[in-house]
Amino acid sequence: MARVPSAVVAATGLVGGYGVARWTKKRQLGGAVLGVAGVAAAQQWRKQAGGKAAGALSAAYLAAFAGSHPLAKKVGAWPSVLGVAGAVALASWAVADRKA
């Protein structure tokens, strides 16, 4: 079975979390999607690049989530979420997935 790259897992968590929260109108469900994907990505990051890199990428994931809120006021919700998801995916690929 093919392994899903951690960049895809992280980006899916950010986009999917927002999408679920928006479409169900239940922020807790979106948070659950965000959290599950974040934990899954962090486990992959730790295995592929070590604890220090996993910590840094996890911090970037959380910062992207938090930063998407003020950014959304300037560019809109979906562009903000897609932008931060892309940034996290790029960082994840550069630090962990590229080596795999």
PDB file of N, CA and C in Angstrom:
ATOM      1  N   MET A   1       0.838  -1.170   0.000  1.00  0.00           N
ATOM      2  CA  MET A   1       0.000   0.000   0.000  1.00  0.00           C
ATOM      3  C   MET A   1       0.887   1.237   0.000  1.00  0.00           C
ATOM      4  N   ALA A   2       0.572   2.182  -0.854  1.00  0.00           N
ATOM      5  CA  ALA A   2       1.381   3.390  -0.990  1.00  0.00           C
ATOM      6  C   ALA A   2       1.184   4.300   0.220  1.00  0.00           C
ATOM      7  N   ARG A   3       2.272   4.896   0.634  1.00  0.00           N
ATOM      8  CA  ARG A   3       2.254   5.824   1.763  1.00  0.00           C
ATOM      9  C   ARG A   3       1.824   7.202   1.259  1.00  0.00           C
ATOM     10  N   VAL A   4       0.950   7.857   2.018  1.00  0.00           N
ATOM     11  CA  VAL A   4       0.519   9.212   1.675  1.00  0.00           C
ATOM     12  C   VAL A   4       1.574  10.171   2.221  1.00  0.00           C
ATOM     13  N   PRO A   5       2.135  11.036   1.392  1.00  0.00           N
ATOM     14  CA  PRO A   5       3.159  11.974   1.863  1.00  0.00           C
ATOM     15  C   PRO A   5       2.631  12.861   2.991  1.00  0.00           C
ATOM     16  N   SER A   6       3.488  13.183   3.937  1.00  0.00           N
ATOM     17  CA  SER A   6       3.075  14.015   5.063  1.00  0.00           C
ATOM     18  C   SER A   6       2.622  15.399   4.607  1.00  0.00           C
ATOM     19  N   ALA A   7       3.151  15.882   3.502  1.00  0.00           N
ATOM     20  CA  ALA A   7       2.714  17.180   2.975  1.00  0.00           C
ATOM     21  C   ALA A   7       1.232  17.136   2.618  1.00  0.00           C
ATOM     22  N   VAL A   8       0.792  16.027   2.048  1.00  0.00           N
ATOM     23  CA  VAL A   8      -0.615  15.865   1.682  1.00  0.00           C
ATOM     24  C   VAL A   8      -1.483  15.750   2.932  1.00  0.00           C
ATOM     25  N   VAL A   9      -1.009  15.010   3.919  1.00  0.00           N
ATOM     26  CA  VAL A   9      -1.757  14.841   5.165  1.00  0.00           C
ATOM     27  C   VAL A   9      -1.944  16.201   5.844  1.00  0.00           C
ATOM     28  N   ALA A  10      -0.873  16.977   5.947  1.00  0.00           N
ATOM     29  CA  ALA A  10      -0.951  18.278   6.616  1.00  0.00           C
ATOM     30  C   ALA A  10      -1.865  19.244   5.863  1.00  0.00           C
ATOM     31  N   ALA A  11      -1.702  19.337   4.567  1.00  0.00           N
ATOM     32  CA  ALA A  11      -2.540  20.251   3.783  1.00  0.00           C
ATOM     33  C   ALA A  11      -4.006  19.821   3.841  1.00  0.00           C
ATOM     34  N   THR A  12      -4.247  18.529   3.793  1.00  0.00           N
ATOM     35  CA  THR A  12      -5.610  18.020   3.873  1.00  0.00           C
ATOM     36  C   THR A  12      -6.229  18.338   5.232  1.00  0.00           C
ATOM     37  N   GLY A  13      -5.429  18.293   6.277  1.00  0.00           N
ATOM     38  CA  GLY A  13      -5.939  18.626   7.607  1.00  0.00           C
ATOM     39  C   GLY A  13      -6.391  20.073   7.697  1.00  0.00           C
ATOM     40  N   LEU A  14      -5.612  20.969   7.126  1.00  0.00           N
ATOM     41  CA  LEU A  14      -5.972  22.390   7.168  1.00  0.00           C
ATOM     42  C   LEU A  14      -7.189  22.681   6.289  1.00  0.00           C
ATOM     43  N   VAL A  15      -7.162  22.204   5.065  1.00  0.00           N
ATOM     44  CA  VAL A  15      -8.272  22.453   4.138  1.00  0.00           C
ATOM     45  C   VAL A  15      -9.515  21.687   4.587  1.00  0.00           C
ATOM     46  N   GLY A  16      -9.327  20.427   4.921  1.00  0.00           N
ATOM     47  CA  GLY A  16     -10.462  19.605   5.344  1.00  0.00           C
ATOM     48  C   GLY A  16     -11.080  20.083   6.638  1.00  0.00           C
ATOM     49  N   GLY A  17     -10.257  20.501   7.572  1.00  0.00           N
ATOM     50  CA  GLY A  17     -10.781  21.020   8.837  1.00  0.00           C
ATOM     51  C   GLY A  17     -11.651  22.238   8.622  1.00  0.00           C
ATOM     52  N   TYR A  18     -11.178  23.153   7.788  1.00  0.00           N
ATOM     53  CA  TYR A  18     -11.972  24.340   7.498  1.00  0.00           C
ATOM     54  C   TYR A  18     -13.252  23.962   6.755  1.00  0.00           C
ATOM     55  N   GLY A  19     -13.129  23.108   5.753  1.00  0.00           N
ATOM     56  CA  GLY A  19     -14.297  22.711   4.976  1.00  0.00           C
ATOM     57  C   GLY A  19     -15.363  22.041   5.827  1.00  0.00           C
ATOM     58  N   VAL A  20     -14.947  21.122   6.687  1.00  0.00           N
ATOM     59  CA  VAL A  20     -15.903  20.435   7.561  1.00  0.00           C
ATOM     60  C   VAL A  20     -16.578  21.431   8.500  1.00  0.00           C
ATOM     61  N   ALA A  21     -15.795  22.321   9.096  1.00  0.00           N
ATOM     62  CA  ALA A  21     -16.375  23.307  10.009  1.00  0.00           C
ATOM     63  C   ALA A  21     -17.372  24.214   9.287  1.00  0.00           C
ATOM     64  N   ARG A  22     -17.015  24.630   8.104  1.00  0.00           N
ATOM     65  CA  ARG A  22     -17.889  25.539   7.352  1.00  0.00           C
ATOM     66  C   ARG A  22     -19.178  24.850   6.904  1.00  0.00           C
ATOM     67  N   TRP A  23     -19.052  23.649   6.345  1.00  0.00           N
ATOM     68  CA  TRP A  23     -20.227  22.998   5.761  1.00  0.00           C
ATOM     69  C   TRP A  23     -21.145  22.353   6.791  1.00  0.00           C
ATOM     70  N   THR A  24     -20.597  21.940   7.913  1.00  0.00           N
ATOM     71  CA  THR A  24     -21.455  21.350   8.952  1.00  0.00           C
ATOM     72  C   THR A  24     -21.908  22.390   9.959  1.00  0.00           C
ATOM     73  N   LYS A  25     -21.261  23.553   9.955  1.00  0.00           N
ATOM     74  CA  LYS A  25     -21.508  24.614  10.933  1.00  0.00           C
ATOM     75  C   LYS A  25     -21.194  24.126  12.358  1.00  0.00           C
ATOM     76  N   LYS A  26     -20.299  23.168  12.450  1.00  0.00           N
ATOM     77  CA  LYS A  26     -19.858  22.640  13.742  1.00  0.00           C
ATOM     78  C   LYS A  26     -18.338  22.748  13.804  1.00  0.00           C
ATOM     79  N   ARG A  27     -17.878  23.800  14.470  1.00  0.00           N
ATOM     80  CA  ARG A  27     -16.440  24.049  14.537  1.00  0.00           C
ATOM     81  C   ARG A  27     -15.685  22.901  15.193  1.00  0.00           C
ATOM     82  N   GLN A  28     -16.337  22.208  16.124  1.00  0.00           N
ATOM     83  CA  GLN A  28     -15.679  21.093  16.807  1.00  0.00           C
ATOM     84  C   GLN A  28     -15.322  19.975  15.828  1.00  0.00           C
ATOM     85  N   LEU A  29     -16.185  19.714  14.873  1.00  0.00           N
ATOM     86  CA  LEU A  29     -15.880  18.676  13.887  1.00  0.00           C
ATOM     87  C   LEU A  29     -14.690  19.083  13.027  1.00  0.00           C
ATOM     88  N   GLY A  30     -14.663  20.349  12.631  1.00  0.00           N
ATOM     89  CA  GLY A  30     -13.517  20.849  11.871  1.00  0.00           C
ATOM     90  C   GLY A  30     -12.241  20.753  12.680  1.00  0.00           C
ATOM     91  N   GLY A  31     -12.341  21.073  13.966  1.00  0.00           N
ATOM     92  CA  GLY A  31     -11.177  20.965  14.852  1.00  0.00           C
ATOM     93  C   GLY A  31     -10.699  19.534  14.997  1.00  0.00           C
ATOM     94  N   ALA A  32     -11.639  18.598  15.007  1.00  0.00           N
ATOM     95  CA  ALA A  32     -11.262  17.185  15.090  1.00  0.00           C
ATOM     96  C   ALA A  32     -10.501  16.754  13.840  1.00  0.00           C
ATOM     97  N   VAL A  33     -10.977  17.175  12.675  1.00  0.00           N
ATOM     98  CA  VAL A  33     -10.280  16.850  11.428  1.00  0.00           C
ATOM     99  C   VAL A  33      -8.878  17.460  11.451  1.00  0.00           C
ATOM    100  N   LEU A  34      -8.796  18.724  11.830  1.00  0.00           N
ATOM    101  CA  LEU A  34      -7.512  19.422  11.922  1.00  0.00           C
ATOM    102  C   LEU A  34      -6.563  18.688  12.875  1.00  0.00           C
ATOM    103  N   GLY A  35      -7.084  18.292  14.036  1.00  0.00           N
ATOM    104  CA  GLY A  35      -6.259  17.629  15.040  1.00  0.00           C
ATOM    105  C   GLY A  35      -5.778  16.250  14.635  1.00  0.00           C
ATOM    106  N   VAL A  36      -6.682  15.440  14.093  1.00  0.00           N
ATOM    107  CA  VAL A  36      -6.306  14.079  13.679  1.00  0.00           C
ATOM    108  C   VAL A  36      -5.247  14.126  12.585  1.00  0.00           C
ATOM    109  N   ALA A  37      -5.458  14.999  11.610  1.00  0.00           N
ATOM    110  CA  ALA A  37      -4.470  15.116  10.533  1.00  0.00           C
ATOM    111  C   ALA A  37      -3.140  15.658  11.060  1.00  0.00           C
ATOM    112  N   GLY A  38      -3.196  16.601  11.992  1.00  0.00           N
ATOM    113  CA  GLY A  38      -1.971  17.145  12.574  1.00  0.00           C
ATOM    114  C   GLY A  38      -1.164  16.097  13.317  1.00  0.00           C
ATOM    115  N   VAL A  39      -1.844  15.269  14.081  1.00  0.00           N
ATOM    116  CA  VAL A  39      -1.161  14.186  14.809  1.00  0.00           C
ATOM    117  C   VAL A  39      -0.568  13.174  13.830  1.00  0.00           C
ATOM    118  N   ALA A  40      -1.335  12.818  12.806  1.00  0.00           N
ATOM    119  CA  ALA A  40      -0.838  11.866  11.809  1.00  0.00           C
ATOM    120  C   ALA A  40       0.388  12.426  11.081  1.00  0.00           C
ATOM    121  N   ALA A  41       0.322  13.693  10.708  1.00  0.00           N
ATOM    122  CA  ALA A  41       1.465  14.317  10.027  1.00  0.00           C
ATOM    123  C   ALA A  41       2.669  14.373  10.958  1.00  0.00           C
ATOM    124  N   ALA A  42       2.446  14.741  12.216  1.00  0.00           N
ATOM    125  CA  ALA A  42       3.553  14.841  13.177  1.00  0.00           C
ATOM    126  C   ALA A  42       4.250  13.501  13.371  1.00  0.00           C
ATOM    127  N   GLN A  43       3.479  12.428  13.390  1.00  0.00           N
ATOM    128  CA  GLN A  43       4.078  11.100  13.519  1.00  0.00           C
ATOM    129  C   GLN A  43       4.948  10.786  12.302  1.00  0.00           C
ATOM    130  N   GLN A  44       4.465  11.129  11.120  1.00  0.00           N
ATOM    131  CA  GLN A  44       5.269  10.912   9.917  1.00  0.00           C
ATOM    132  C   GLN A  44       6.519  11.787   9.946  1.00  0.00           C
ATOM    133  N   TRP A  45       6.368  13.045  10.334  1.00  0.00           N
ATOM    134  CA  TRP A  45       7.524  13.950  10.383  1.00  0.00           C
ATOM    135  C   TRP A  45       8.596  13.412  11.322  1.00  0.00           C
ATOM    136  N   ARG A  46       8.160  12.901  12.478  1.00  0.00           N
ATOM    137  CA  ARG A  46       9.120  12.373  13.450  1.00  0.00           C
ATOM    138  C   ARG A  46       9.859  11.165  12.876  1.00  0.00           C
ATOM    139  N   LYS A  47       9.132  10.272  12.220  1.00  0.00           N
ATOM    140  CA  LYS A  47       9.758   9.082  11.637  1.00  0.00           C
ATOM    141  C   LYS A  47      10.701   9.436  10.487  1.00  0.00           C
ATOM    142  N   GLN A  48      10.316  10.416   9.682  1.00  0.00           N
ATOM    143  CA  GLN A  48      11.090  10.735   8.484  1.00  0.00           C
ATOM    144  C   GLN A  48      12.234  11.710   8.736  1.00  0.00           C
ATOM    145  N   ALA A  49      12.029  12.657   9.663  1.00  0.00           N
ATOM    146  CA  ALA A  49      13.031  13.727   9.804  1.00  0.00           C
ATOM    147  C   ALA A  49      13.509  13.950  11.225  1.00  0.00           C
ATOM    148  N   GLY A  50      12.950  13.224  12.196  1.00  0.00           N
ATOM    149  CA  GLY A  50      13.403  13.366  13.572  1.00  0.00           C
ATOM    150  C   GLY A  50      12.521  14.293  14.397  1.00  0.00           C
ATOM    151  N   GLY A  51      12.776  14.267  15.696  1.00  0.00           N
ATOM    152  CA  GLY A  51      11.953  15.008  16.642  1.00  0.00           C
ATOM    153  C   GLY A  51      12.012  16.515  16.504  1.00  0.00           C
ATOM    154  N   LYS A  52      13.205  17.043  16.264  1.00  0.00           N
ATOM    155  CA  LYS A  52      13.357  18.496  16.137  1.00  0.00           C
ATOM    156  C   LYS A  52      12.579  19.028  14.937  1.00  0.00           C
ATOM    157  N   ALA A  53      12.710  18.348  13.821  1.00  0.00           N
ATOM    158  CA  ALA A  53      11.990  18.753  12.614  1.00  0.00           C
ATOM    159  C   ALA A  53      10.482  18.591  12.821  1.00  0.00           C
ATOM    160  N   ALA A  54      10.071  17.523  13.481  1.00  0.00           N
ATOM    161  CA  ALA A  54       8.645  17.305  13.741  1.00  0.00           C
ATOM    162  C   ALA A  54       8.089  18.428  14.612  1.00  0.00           C
ATOM    163  N   GLY A  55       8.859  18.839  15.594  1.00  0.00           N
ATOM    164  CA  GLY A  55       8.429  19.954  16.444  1.00  0.00           C
ATOM    165  C   GLY A  55       8.283  21.248  15.662  1.00  0.00           C
ATOM    166  N   ALA A  56       9.251  21.517  14.808  1.00  0.00           N
ATOM    167  CA  ALA A  56       9.205  22.743  13.997  1.00  0.00           C
ATOM    168  C   ALA A  56       8.038  22.709  13.013  1.00  0.00           C
ATOM    169  N   LEU A  57       7.828  21.570  12.370  1.00  0.00           N
ATOM    170  CA  LEU A  57       6.721  21.463  11.418  1.00  0.00           C
ATOM    171  C   LEU A  57       5.366  21.495  12.124  1.00  0.00           C
ATOM    172  N   SER A  58       5.286  20.923  13.306  1.00  0.00           N
ATOM    173  CA  SER A  58       4.051  20.998  14.082  1.00  0.00           C
ATOM    174  C   SER A  58       3.749  22.442  14.476  1.00  0.00           C
ATOM    175  N   ALA A  59       4.785  23.173  14.858  1.00  0.00           N
ATOM    176  CA  ALA A  59       4.602  24.592  15.185  1.00  0.00           C
ATOM    177  C   ALA A  59       4.149  25.369  13.949  1.00  0.00           C
ATOM    178  N   ALA A  60       4.699  25.032  12.795  1.00  0.00           N
ATOM    179  CA  ALA A  60       4.286  25.688  11.551  1.00  0.00           C
ATOM    180  C   ALA A  60       2.830  25.367  11.234  1.00  0.00           C
ATOM    181  N   TYR A  61       2.418  24.135  11.463  1.00  0.00           N
ATOM    182  CA  TYR A  61       1.031  23.711  11.234  1.00  0.00           C
ATOM    183  C   TYR A  61       0.084  24.529  12.111  1.00  0.00           C
ATOM    184  N   LEU A  62       0.408  24.639  13.388  1.00  0.00           N
ATOM    185  CA  LEU A  62      -0.431  25.415  14.307  1.00  0.00           C
ATOM    186  C   LEU A  62      -0.408  26.901  13.968  1.00  0.00           C
ATOM    187  N   ALA A  63       0.757  27.415  13.592  1.00  0.00           N
ATOM    188  CA  ALA A  63       0.862  28.823  13.206  1.00  0.00           C
ATOM    189  C   ALA A  63       0.059  29.101  11.939  1.00  0.00           C
ATOM    190  N   ALA A  64       0.046  28.149  11.026  1.00  0.00           N
ATOM    191  CA  ALA A  64      -0.741  28.313   9.797  1.00  0.00           C
ATOM    192  C   ALA A  64      -2.225  28.375  10.127  1.00  0.00           C
ATOM    193  N   PHE A  65      -2.672  27.503  11.017  1.00  0.00           N
ATOM    194  CA  PHE A  65      -4.069  27.525  11.440  1.00  0.00           C
ATOM    195  C   PHE A  65      -4.412  28.868  12.070  1.00  0.00           C
ATOM    196  N   ALA A  66      -3.601  29.308  12.993  1.00  0.00           N
ATOM    197  CA  ALA A  66      -3.865  30.579  13.671  1.00  0.00           C
ATOM    198  C   ALA A  66      -3.732  31.764  12.712  1.00  0.00           C
ATOM    199  N   GLY A  67      -2.737  31.724  11.859  1.00  0.00           N
ATOM    200  CA  GLY A  67      -2.491  32.830  10.935  1.00  0.00           C
ATOM    201  C   GLY A  67      -3.513  32.933   9.823  1.00  0.00           C
ATOM    202  N   SER A  68      -4.207  31.840   9.544  1.00  0.00           N
ATOM    203  CA  SER A  68      -5.208  31.889   8.476  1.00  0.00           C
ATOM    204  C   SER A  68      -6.385  32.779   8.852  1.00  0.00           C
ATOM    205  N   HIS A  69      -6.641  32.935  10.137  1.00  0.00           N
ATOM    206  CA  HIS A  69      -7.777  33.745  10.575  1.00  0.00           C
ATOM    207  C   HIS A  69      -7.598  35.230  10.249  1.00  0.00           C
ATOM    208  N   PRO A  70      -6.511  35.867  10.687  1.00  0.00           N
ATOM    209  CA  PRO A  70      -6.346  37.280  10.308  1.00  0.00           C
ATOM    210  C   PRO A  70      -6.107  37.465   8.805  1.00  0.00           C
ATOM    211  N   LEU A  71      -5.450  36.499   8.172  1.00  0.00           N
ATOM    212  CA  LEU A  71      -5.225  36.595   6.739  1.00  0.00           C
ATOM    213  C   LEU A  71      -6.550  36.546   5.978  1.00  0.00           C
ATOM    214  N   ALA A  72      -7.502  35.781   6.474  1.00  0.00           N
ATOM    215  CA  ALA A  72      -8.810  35.668   5.827  1.00  0.00           C
ATOM    216  C   ALA A  72      -9.538  37.002   5.766  1.00  0.00           C
ATOM    217  N   LYS A  73      -9.288  37.861   6.731  1.00  0.00           N
ATOM    218  CA  LYS A  73      -9.921  39.184   6.722  1.00  0.00           C
ATOM    219  C   LYS A  73      -9.400  40.052   5.585  1.00  0.00           C
ATOM    220  N   LYS A  74      -8.223  39.728   5.099  1.00  0.00           N
ATOM    221  CA  LYS A  74      -7.613  40.513   4.024  1.00  0.00           C
ATOM    222  C   LYS A  74      -7.866  39.917   2.637  1.00  0.00           C
ATOM    223  N   VAL A  75      -7.829  38.590   2.531  1.00  0.00           N
ATOM    224  CA  VAL A  75      -7.909  37.959   1.208  1.00  0.00           C
ATOM    225  C   VAL A  75      -9.120  37.047   1.033  1.00  0.00           C
ATOM    226  N   GLY A  76      -9.856  36.786   2.089  1.00  0.00           N
ATOM    227  CA  GLY A  76     -10.981  35.857   2.030  1.00  0.00           C
ATOM    228  C   GLY A  76     -10.624  34.527   2.679  1.00  0.00           C
ATOM    229  N   ALA A  77     -11.659  33.809   3.073  1.00  0.00           N
ATOM    230  CA  ALA A  77     -11.447  32.576   3.830  1.00  0.00           C
ATOM    231  C   ALA A  77     -10.751  31.490   3.021  1.00  0.00           C
ATOM    232  N   TRP A  78     -11.316  31.128   1.879  1.00  0.00           N
ATOM    233  CA  TRP A  78     -10.727  30.035   1.110  1.00  0.00           C
ATOM    234  C   TRP A  78      -9.324  30.362   0.602  1.00  0.00           C
ATOM    235  N   PRO A  79      -9.080  31.561   0.060  1.00  0.00           N
ATOM    236  CA  PRO A  79      -7.698  31.852  -0.354  1.00  0.00           C
ATOM    237  C   PRO A  79      -6.702  31.773   0.811  1.00  0.00           C
ATOM    238  N   SER A  80      -7.150  32.207   1.976  1.00  0.00           N
ATOM    239  CA  SER A  80      -6.289  32.140   3.156  1.00  0.00           C
ATOM    240  C   SER A  80      -5.965  30.702   3.527  1.00  0.00           C
ATOM    241  N   VAL A  81      -6.992  29.866   3.609  1.00  0.00           N
ATOM    242  CA  VAL A  81      -6.790  28.465   3.992  1.00  0.00           C
ATOM    243  C   VAL A  81      -5.924  27.745   2.960  1.00  0.00           C
ATOM    244  N   LEU A  82      -6.214  27.977   1.694  1.00  0.00           N
ATOM    245  CA  LEU A  82      -5.415  27.324   0.649  1.00  0.00           C
ATOM    246  C   LEU A  82      -3.969  27.811   0.663  1.00  0.00           C
ATOM    247  N   GLY A  83      -3.767  29.085   0.935  1.00  0.00           N
ATOM    248  CA  GLY A  83      -2.405  29.629   0.989  1.00  0.00           C
ATOM    249  C   GLY A  83      -1.587  29.050   2.125  1.00  0.00           C
ATOM    250  N   VAL A  84      -2.170  29.013   3.328  1.00  0.00           N
ATOM    251  CA  VAL A  84      -1.403  28.468   4.454  1.00  0.00           C
ATOM    252  C   VAL A  84      -1.212  26.967   4.315  1.00  0.00           C
ATOM    253  N   ALA A  85      -2.204  26.275   3.742  1.00  0.00           N
ATOM    254  CA  ALA A  85      -2.055  24.831   3.518  1.00  0.00           C
ATOM    255  C   ALA A  85      -0.918  24.564   2.534  1.00  0.00           C
ATOM    256  N   GLY A  86      -0.835  25.374   1.498  1.00  0.00           N
ATOM    257  CA  GLY A  86       0.252  25.234   0.530  1.00  0.00           C
ATOM    258  C   GLY A  86       1.609  25.491   1.158  1.00  0.00           C
ATOM    259  N   ALA A  87       1.676  26.494   2.021  1.00  0.00           N
ATOM    260  CA  ALA A  87       2.945  26.808   2.688  1.00  0.00           C
ATOM    261  C   ALA A  87       3.386  25.659   3.600  1.00  0.00           C
ATOM    262  N   VAL A  88       2.449  25.112   4.352  1.00  0.00           N
ATOM    263  CA  VAL A  88       2.777  23.991   5.239  1.00  0.00           C
ATOM    264  C   VAL A  88       3.165  22.760   4.420  1.00  0.00           C
ATOM    265  N   ALA A  89       2.451  22.518   3.334  1.00  0.00           N
ATOM    266  CA  ALA A  89       2.784  21.372   2.484  1.00  0.00           C
ATOM    267  C   ALA A  89       4.185  21.519   1.896  1.00  0.00           C
ATOM    268  N   LEU A  90       4.524  22.712   1.452  1.00  0.00           N
ATOM    269  CA  LEU A  90       5.856  22.947   0.898  1.00  0.00           C
ATOM    270  C   LEU A  90       6.937  22.728   1.955  1.00  0.00           C
ATOM    271  N   ALA A  91       6.717  23.254   3.154  1.00  0.00           N
ATOM    272  CA  ALA A  91       7.687  23.058   4.233  1.00  0.00           C
ATOM    273  C   ALA A  91       7.811  21.579   4.589  1.00  0.00           C
ATOM    274  N   SER A  92       6.694  20.899   4.653  1.00  0.00           N
ATOM    275  CA  SER A  92       6.696  19.470   4.970  1.00  0.00           C
ATOM    276  C   SER A  92       7.453  18.677   3.913  1.00  0.00           C
ATOM    277  N   TRP A  93       7.203  18.984   2.667  1.00  0.00           N
ATOM    278  CA  TRP A  93       7.912  18.289   1.597  1.00  0.00           C
ATOM    279  C   TRP A  93       9.414  18.556   1.691  1.00  0.00           C
ATOM    280  N   ALA A  94       9.785  19.826   1.893  1.00  0.00           N
ATOM    281  CA  ALA A  94      11.200  20.192   1.919  1.00  0.00           C
ATOM    282  C   ALA A  94      11.946  19.542   3.078  1.00  0.00           C
ATOM    283  N   VAL A  95      11.296  19.449   4.230  1.00  0.00           N
ATOM    284  CA  VAL A  95      11.974  18.940   5.426  1.00  0.00           C
ATOM    285  C   VAL A  95      11.875  17.424   5.556  1.00  0.00           C
ATOM    286  N   ALA A  96      10.729  16.850   5.216  1.00  0.00           N
ATOM    287  CA  ALA A  96      10.527  15.419   5.486  1.00  0.00           C
ATOM    288  C   ALA A  96      10.317  14.558   4.248  1.00  0.00           C
ATOM    289  N   ASP A  97       9.430  14.948   3.372  1.00  0.00           N
ATOM    290  CA  ASP A  97       9.051  14.065   2.270  1.00  0.00           C
ATOM    291  C   ASP A  97      10.105  13.967   1.173  1.00  0.00           C
ATOM    292  N   ARG A  98      10.816  15.008   0.948  1.00  0.00           N
ATOM    293  CA  ARG A  98      11.809  15.002  -0.138  1.00  0.00           C
ATOM    294  C   ARG A  98      12.848  13.910   0.084  1.00  0.00           C
ATOM    295  N   LYS A  99      13.151  13.626   1.315  1.00  0.00           N
ATOM    296  CA  LYS A  99      14.172  12.618   1.639  1.00  0.00           C
ATOM    297  C   LYS A  99      13.646  11.191   1.516  1.00  0.00           C
ATOM    298  N   ALA A 100      12.331  11.042   1.577  1.00  0.00           N
ATOM    299  CA  ALA A 100      11.745   9.686   1.590  1.00  0.00           C
ATOM    300  C   ALA A 100      11.737   9.070   0.210  1.00  0.00           C
TER     301      ALA A 100
END
